[in-house]
mmCIF file as gemmi writes it, N, C-alpha and C atoms, coordinates in Angstrom:
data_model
loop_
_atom_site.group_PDB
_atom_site.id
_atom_site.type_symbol
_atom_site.label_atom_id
_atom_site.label_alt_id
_atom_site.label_comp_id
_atom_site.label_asym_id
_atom_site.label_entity_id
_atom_site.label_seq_id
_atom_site.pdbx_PDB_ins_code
_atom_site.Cartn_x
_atom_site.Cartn_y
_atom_site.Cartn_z
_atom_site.occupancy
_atom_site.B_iso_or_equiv
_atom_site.pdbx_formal_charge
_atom_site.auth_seq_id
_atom_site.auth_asym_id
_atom_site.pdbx_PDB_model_num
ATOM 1 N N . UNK Axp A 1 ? 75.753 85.886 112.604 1 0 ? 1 A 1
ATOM 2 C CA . UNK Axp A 1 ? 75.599 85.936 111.157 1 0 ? 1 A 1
ATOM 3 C C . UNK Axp A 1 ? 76.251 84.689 110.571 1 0 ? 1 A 1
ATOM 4 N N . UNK Axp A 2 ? 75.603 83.981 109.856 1 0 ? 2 A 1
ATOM 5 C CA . UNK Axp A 2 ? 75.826 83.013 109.38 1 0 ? 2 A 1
ATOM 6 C C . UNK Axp A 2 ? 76.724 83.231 108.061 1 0 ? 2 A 1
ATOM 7 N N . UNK Axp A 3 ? 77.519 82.74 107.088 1 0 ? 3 A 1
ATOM 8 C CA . UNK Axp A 3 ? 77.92 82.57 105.985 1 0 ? 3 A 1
ATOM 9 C C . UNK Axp A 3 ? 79.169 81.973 105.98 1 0 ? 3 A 1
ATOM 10 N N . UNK Axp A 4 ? 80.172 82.173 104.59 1 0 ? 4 A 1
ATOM 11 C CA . UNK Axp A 4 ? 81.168 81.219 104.214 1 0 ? 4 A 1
ATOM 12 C C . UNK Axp A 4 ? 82.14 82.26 103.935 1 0 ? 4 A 1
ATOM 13 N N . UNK Axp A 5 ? 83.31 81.707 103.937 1 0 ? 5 A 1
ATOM 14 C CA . UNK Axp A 5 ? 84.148 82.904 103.351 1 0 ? 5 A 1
ATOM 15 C C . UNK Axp A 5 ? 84.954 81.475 102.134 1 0 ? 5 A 1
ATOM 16 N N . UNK Axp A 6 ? 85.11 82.222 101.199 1 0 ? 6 A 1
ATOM 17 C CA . UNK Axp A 6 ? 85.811 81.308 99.871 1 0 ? 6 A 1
ATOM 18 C C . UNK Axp A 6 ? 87.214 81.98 99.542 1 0 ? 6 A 1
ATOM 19 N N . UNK Axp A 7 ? 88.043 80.837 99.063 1 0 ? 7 A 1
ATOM 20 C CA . UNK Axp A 7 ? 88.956 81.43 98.444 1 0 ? 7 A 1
ATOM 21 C C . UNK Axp A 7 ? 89.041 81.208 96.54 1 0 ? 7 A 1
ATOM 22 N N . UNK Axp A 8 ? 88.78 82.292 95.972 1 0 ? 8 A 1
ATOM 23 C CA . UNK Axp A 8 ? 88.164 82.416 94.805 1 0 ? 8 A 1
ATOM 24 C C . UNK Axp A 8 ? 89.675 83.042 93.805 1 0 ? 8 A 1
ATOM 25 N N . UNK Axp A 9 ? 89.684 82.362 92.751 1 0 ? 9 A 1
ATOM 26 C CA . UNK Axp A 9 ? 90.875 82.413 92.266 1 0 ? 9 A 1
ATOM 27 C C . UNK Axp A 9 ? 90.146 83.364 90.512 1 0 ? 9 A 1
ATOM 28 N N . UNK Axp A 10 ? 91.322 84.527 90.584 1 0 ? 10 A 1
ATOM 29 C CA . UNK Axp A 10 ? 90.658 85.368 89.675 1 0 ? 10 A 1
ATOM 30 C C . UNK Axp A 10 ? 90.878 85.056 88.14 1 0 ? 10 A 1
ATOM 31 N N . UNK Axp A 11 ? 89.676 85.002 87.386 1 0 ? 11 A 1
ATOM 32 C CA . UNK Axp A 11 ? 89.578 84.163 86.053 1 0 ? 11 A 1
ATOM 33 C C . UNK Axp A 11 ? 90.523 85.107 84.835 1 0 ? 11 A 1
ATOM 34 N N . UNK Axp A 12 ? 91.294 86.139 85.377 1 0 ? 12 A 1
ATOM 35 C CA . UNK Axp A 12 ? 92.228 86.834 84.139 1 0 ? 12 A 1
ATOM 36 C C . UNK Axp A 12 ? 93.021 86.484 84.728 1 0 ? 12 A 1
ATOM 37 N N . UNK Axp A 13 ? 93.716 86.768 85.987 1 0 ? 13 A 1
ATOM 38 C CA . UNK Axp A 13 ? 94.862 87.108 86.519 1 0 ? 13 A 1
ATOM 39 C C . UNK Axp A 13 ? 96.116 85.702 87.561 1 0 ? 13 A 1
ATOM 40 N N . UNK Axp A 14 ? 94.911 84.503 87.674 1 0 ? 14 A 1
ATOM 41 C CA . UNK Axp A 14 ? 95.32 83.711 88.486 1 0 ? 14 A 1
ATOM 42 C C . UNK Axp A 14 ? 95.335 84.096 89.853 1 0 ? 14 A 1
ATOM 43 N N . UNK Axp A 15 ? 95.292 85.578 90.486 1 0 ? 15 A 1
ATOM 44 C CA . UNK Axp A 15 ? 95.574 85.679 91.815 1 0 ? 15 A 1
ATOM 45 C C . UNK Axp A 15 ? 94.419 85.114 92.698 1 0 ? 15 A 1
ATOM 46 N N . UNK Axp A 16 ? 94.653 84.702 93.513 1 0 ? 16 A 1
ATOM 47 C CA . UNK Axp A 16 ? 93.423 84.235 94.688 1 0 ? 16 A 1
ATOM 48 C C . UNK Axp A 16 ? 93.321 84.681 96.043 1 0 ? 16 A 1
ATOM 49 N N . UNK Axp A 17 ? 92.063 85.432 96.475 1 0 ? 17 A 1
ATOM 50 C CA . UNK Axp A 17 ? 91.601 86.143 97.399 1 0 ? 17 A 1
ATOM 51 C C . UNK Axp A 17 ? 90.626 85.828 97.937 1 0 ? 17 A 1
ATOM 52 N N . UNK Axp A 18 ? 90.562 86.277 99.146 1 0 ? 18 A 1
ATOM 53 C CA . UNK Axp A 18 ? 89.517 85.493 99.616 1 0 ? 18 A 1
ATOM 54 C C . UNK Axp A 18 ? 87.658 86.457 100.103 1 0 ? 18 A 1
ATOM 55 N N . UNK Axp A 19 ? 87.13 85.859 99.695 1 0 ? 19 A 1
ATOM 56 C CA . UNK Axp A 19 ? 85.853 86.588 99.486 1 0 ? 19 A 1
ATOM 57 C C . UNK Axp A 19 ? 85.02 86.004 100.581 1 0 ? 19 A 1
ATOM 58 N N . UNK Axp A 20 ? 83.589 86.853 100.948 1 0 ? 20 A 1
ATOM 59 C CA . UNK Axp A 20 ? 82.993 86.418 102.009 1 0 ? 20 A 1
ATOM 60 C C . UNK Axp A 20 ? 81.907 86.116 101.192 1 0 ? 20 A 1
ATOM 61 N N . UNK Axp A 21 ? 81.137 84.624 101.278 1 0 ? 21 A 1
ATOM 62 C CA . UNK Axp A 21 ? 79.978 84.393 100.734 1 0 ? 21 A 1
ATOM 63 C C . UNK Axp A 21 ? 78.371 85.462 100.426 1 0 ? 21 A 1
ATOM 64 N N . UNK Axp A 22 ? 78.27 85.994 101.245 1 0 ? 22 A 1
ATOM 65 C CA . UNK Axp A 22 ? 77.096 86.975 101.597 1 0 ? 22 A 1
ATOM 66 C C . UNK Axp A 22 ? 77.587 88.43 101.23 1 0 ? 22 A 1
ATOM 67 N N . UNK Axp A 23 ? 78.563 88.68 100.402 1 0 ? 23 A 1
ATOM 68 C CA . UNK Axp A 23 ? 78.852 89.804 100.464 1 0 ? 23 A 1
ATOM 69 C C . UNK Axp A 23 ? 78.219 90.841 99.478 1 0 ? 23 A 1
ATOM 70 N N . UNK Axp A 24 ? 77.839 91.845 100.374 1 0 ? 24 A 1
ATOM 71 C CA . UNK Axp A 24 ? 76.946 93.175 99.919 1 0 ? 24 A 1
ATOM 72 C C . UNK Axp A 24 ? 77.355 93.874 99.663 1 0 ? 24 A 1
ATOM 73 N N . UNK Axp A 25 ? 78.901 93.936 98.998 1 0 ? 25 A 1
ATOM 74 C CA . UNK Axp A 25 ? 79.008 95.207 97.869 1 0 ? 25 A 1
ATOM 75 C C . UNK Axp A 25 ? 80.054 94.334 96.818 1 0 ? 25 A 1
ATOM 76 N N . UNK Axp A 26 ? 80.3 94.936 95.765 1 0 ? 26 A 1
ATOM 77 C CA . UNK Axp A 26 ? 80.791 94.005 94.654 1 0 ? 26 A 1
ATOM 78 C C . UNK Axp A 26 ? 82.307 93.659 94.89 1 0 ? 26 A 1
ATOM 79 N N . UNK Axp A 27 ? 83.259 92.787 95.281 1 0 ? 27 A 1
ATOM 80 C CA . UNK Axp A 27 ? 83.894 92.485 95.71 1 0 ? 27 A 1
ATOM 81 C C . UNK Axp A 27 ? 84.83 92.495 94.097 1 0 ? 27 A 1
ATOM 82 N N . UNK Axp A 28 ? 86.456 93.25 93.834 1 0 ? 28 A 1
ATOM 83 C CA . UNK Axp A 28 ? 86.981 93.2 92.546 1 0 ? 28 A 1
ATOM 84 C C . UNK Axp A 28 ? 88.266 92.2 93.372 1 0 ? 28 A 1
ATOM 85 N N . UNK Axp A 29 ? 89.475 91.857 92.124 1 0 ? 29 A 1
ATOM 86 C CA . UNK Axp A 29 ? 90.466 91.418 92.343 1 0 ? 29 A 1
ATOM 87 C C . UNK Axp A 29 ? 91.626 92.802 92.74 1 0 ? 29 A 1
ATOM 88 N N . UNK Axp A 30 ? 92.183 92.189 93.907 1 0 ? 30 A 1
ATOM 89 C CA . UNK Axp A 30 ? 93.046 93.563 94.144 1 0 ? 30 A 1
ATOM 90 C C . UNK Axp A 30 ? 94.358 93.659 92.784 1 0 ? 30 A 1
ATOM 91 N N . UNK Axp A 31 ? 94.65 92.519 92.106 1 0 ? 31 A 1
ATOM 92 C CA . UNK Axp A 31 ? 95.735 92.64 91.199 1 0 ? 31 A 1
ATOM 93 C C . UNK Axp A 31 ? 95.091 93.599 90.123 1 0 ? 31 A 1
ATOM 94 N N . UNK Axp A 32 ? 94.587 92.816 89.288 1 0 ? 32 A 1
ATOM 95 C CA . UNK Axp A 32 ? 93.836 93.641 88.278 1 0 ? 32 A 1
ATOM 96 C C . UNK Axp A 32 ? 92.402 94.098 87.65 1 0 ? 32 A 1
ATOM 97 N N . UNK Axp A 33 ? 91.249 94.157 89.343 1 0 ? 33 A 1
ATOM 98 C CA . UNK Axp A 33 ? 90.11 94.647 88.926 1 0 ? 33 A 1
ATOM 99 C C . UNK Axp A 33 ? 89.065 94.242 88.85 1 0 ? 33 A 1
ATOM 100 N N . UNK Axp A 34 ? 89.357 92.648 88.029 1 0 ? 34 A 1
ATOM 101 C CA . UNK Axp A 34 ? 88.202 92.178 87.71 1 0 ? 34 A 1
ATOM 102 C C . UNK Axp A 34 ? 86.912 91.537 88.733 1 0 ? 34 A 1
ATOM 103 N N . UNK Axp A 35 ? 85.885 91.905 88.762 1 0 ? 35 A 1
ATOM 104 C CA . UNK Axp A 35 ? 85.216 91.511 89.57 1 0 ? 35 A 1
ATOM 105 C C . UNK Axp A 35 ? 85.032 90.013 90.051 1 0 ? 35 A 1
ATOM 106 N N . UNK Axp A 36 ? 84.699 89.863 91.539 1 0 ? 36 A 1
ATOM 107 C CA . UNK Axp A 36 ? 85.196 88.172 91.775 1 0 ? 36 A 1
ATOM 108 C C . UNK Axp A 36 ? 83.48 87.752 92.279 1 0 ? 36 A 1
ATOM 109 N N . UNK Axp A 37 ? 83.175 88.678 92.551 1 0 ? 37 A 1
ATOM 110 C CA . UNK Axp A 37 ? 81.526 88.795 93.173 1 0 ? 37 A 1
ATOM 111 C C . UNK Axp A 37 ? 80.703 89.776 93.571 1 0 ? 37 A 1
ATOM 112 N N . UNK Axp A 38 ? 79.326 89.559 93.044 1 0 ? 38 A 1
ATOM 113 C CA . UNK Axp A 38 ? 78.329 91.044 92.817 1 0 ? 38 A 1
ATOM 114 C C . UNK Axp A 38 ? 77.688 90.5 93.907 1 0 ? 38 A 1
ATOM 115 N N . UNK Axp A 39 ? 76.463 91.329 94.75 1 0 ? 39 A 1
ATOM 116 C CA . UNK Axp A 39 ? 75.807 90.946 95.722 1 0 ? 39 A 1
ATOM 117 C C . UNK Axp A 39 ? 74.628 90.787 94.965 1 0 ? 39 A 1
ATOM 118 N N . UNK Axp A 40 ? 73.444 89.799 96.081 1 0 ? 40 A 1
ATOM 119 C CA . UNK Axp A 40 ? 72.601 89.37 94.737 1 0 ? 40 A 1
ATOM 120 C C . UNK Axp A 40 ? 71.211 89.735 95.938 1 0 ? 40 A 1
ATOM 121 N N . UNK Axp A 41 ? 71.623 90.32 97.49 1 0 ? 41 A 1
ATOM 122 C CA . UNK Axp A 41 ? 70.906 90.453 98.421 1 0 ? 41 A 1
ATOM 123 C C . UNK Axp A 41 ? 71.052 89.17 99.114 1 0 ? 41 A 1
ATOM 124 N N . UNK Axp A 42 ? 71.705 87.926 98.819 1 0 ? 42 A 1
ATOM 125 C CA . UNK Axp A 42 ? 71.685 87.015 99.688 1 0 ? 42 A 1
ATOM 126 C C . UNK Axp A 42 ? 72.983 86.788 99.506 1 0 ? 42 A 1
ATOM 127 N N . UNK Axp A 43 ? 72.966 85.12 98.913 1 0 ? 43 A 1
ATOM 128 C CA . UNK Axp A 43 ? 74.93 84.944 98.622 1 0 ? 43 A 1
ATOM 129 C C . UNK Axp A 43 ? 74.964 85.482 97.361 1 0 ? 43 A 1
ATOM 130 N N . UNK Axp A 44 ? 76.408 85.861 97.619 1 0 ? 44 A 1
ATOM 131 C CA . UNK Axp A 44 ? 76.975 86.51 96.584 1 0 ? 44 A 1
ATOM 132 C C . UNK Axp A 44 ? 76.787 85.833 95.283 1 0 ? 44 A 1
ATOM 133 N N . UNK Axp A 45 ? 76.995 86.118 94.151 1 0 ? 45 A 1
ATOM 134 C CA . UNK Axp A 45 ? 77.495 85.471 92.763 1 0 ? 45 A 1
ATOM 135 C C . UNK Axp A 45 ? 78.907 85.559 92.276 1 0 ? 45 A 1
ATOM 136 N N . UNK Axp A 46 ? 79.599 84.154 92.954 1 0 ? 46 A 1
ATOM 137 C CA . UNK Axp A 46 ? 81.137 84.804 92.47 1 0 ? 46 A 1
ATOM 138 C C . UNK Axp A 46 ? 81.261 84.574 91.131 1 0 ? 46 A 1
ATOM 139 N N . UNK Axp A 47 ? 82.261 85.333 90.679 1 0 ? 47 A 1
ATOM 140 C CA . UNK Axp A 47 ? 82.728 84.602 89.209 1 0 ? 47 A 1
ATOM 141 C C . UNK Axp A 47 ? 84.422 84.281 89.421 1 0 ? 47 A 1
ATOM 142 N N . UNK Axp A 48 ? 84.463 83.552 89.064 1 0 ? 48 A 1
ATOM 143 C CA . UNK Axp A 48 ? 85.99 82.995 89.438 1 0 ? 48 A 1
ATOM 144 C C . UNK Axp A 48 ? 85.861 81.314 89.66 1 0 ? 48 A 1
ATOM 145 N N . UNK Axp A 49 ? 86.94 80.544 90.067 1 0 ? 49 A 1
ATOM 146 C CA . UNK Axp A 49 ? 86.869 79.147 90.366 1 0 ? 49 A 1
ATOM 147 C C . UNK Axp A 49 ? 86.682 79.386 92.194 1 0 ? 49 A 1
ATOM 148 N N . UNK Axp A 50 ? 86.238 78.365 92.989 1 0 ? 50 A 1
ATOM 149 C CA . UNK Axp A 50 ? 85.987 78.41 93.963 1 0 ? 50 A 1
ATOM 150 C C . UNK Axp A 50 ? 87.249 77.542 94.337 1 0 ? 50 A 1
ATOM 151 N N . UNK Axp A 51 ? 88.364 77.956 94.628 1 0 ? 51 A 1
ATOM 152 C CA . UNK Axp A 51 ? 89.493 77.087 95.613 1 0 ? 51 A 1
ATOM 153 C C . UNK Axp A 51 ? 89.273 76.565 96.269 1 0 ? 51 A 1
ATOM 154 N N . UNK Axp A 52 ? 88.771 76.62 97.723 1 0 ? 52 A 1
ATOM 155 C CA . UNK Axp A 52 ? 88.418 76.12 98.921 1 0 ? 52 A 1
ATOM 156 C C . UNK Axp A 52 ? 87.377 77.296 99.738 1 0 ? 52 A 1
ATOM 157 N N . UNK Axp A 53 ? 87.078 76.359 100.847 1 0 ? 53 A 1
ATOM 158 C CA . UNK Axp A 53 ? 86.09 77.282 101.811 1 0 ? 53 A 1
ATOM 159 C C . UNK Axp A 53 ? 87.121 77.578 102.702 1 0 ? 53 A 1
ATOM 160 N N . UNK Axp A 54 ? 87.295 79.077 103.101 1 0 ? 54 A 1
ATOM 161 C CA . UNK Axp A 54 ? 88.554 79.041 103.927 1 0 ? 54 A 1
ATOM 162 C C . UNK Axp A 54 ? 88.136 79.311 105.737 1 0 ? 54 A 1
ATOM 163 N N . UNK Axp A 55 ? 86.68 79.54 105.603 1 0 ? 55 A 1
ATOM 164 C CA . UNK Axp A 55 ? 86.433 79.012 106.981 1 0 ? 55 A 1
ATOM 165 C C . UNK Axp A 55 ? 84.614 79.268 106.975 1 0 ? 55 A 1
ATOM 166 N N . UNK Axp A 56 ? 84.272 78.106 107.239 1 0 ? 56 A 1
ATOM 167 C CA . UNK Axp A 56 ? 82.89 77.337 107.836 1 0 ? 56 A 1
ATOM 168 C C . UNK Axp A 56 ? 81.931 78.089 109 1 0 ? 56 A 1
ATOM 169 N N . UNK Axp A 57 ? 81.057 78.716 108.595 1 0 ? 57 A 1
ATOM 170 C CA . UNK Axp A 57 ? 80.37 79.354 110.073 1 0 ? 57 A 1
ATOM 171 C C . UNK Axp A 57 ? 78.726 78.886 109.79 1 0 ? 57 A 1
ATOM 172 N N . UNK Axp A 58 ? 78.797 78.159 111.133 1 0 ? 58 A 1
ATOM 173 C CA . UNK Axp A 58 ? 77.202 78.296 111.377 1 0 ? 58 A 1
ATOM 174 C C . UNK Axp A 58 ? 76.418 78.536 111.968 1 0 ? 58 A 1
ATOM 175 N N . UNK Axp A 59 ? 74.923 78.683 111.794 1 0 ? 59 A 1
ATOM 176 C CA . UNK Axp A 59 ? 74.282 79.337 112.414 1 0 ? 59 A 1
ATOM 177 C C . UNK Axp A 59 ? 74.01 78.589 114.348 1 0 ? 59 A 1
ATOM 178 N N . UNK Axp A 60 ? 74.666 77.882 114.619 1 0 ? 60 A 1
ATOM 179 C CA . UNK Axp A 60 ? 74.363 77.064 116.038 1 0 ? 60 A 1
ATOM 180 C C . UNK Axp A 60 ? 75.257 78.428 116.989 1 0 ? 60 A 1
ATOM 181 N N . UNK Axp A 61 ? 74.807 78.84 117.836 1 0 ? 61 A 1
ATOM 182 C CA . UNK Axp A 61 ? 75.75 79.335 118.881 1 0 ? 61 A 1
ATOM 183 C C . UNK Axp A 61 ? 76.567 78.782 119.333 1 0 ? 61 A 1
């Protein structure tokens, strides 16, 4: 399985967590809730700032 994992910094709270690009259920902030990314059936839609990619996967075996 191919995708990205991000570290996404939450737009009320400042905390930053790290989210998986492709992710299929709505991903909230563990501090206070706010959602960081909805699934869209492919990549996610985060909302937040994108920090960094905190690790790179691709599709090559």
């Amino acid at each position: 399985m191919a995708g990205n994992f991000y570290r996404v910094q939450c737009e009320d709270c400042d905390n930053e967590q790290v989210v998986f690009g492709k992710a299929s259920t709505t991903v909230n902030c563990a501090v206070c809730g706010t959602t960081l990314a909805t699934p869209t059936g492919g990549d996610a839609e985060i909302h937040g700032e994108v920090v960094e990619t905190v690790e790179r996967r691709s599709t090559e075996a």
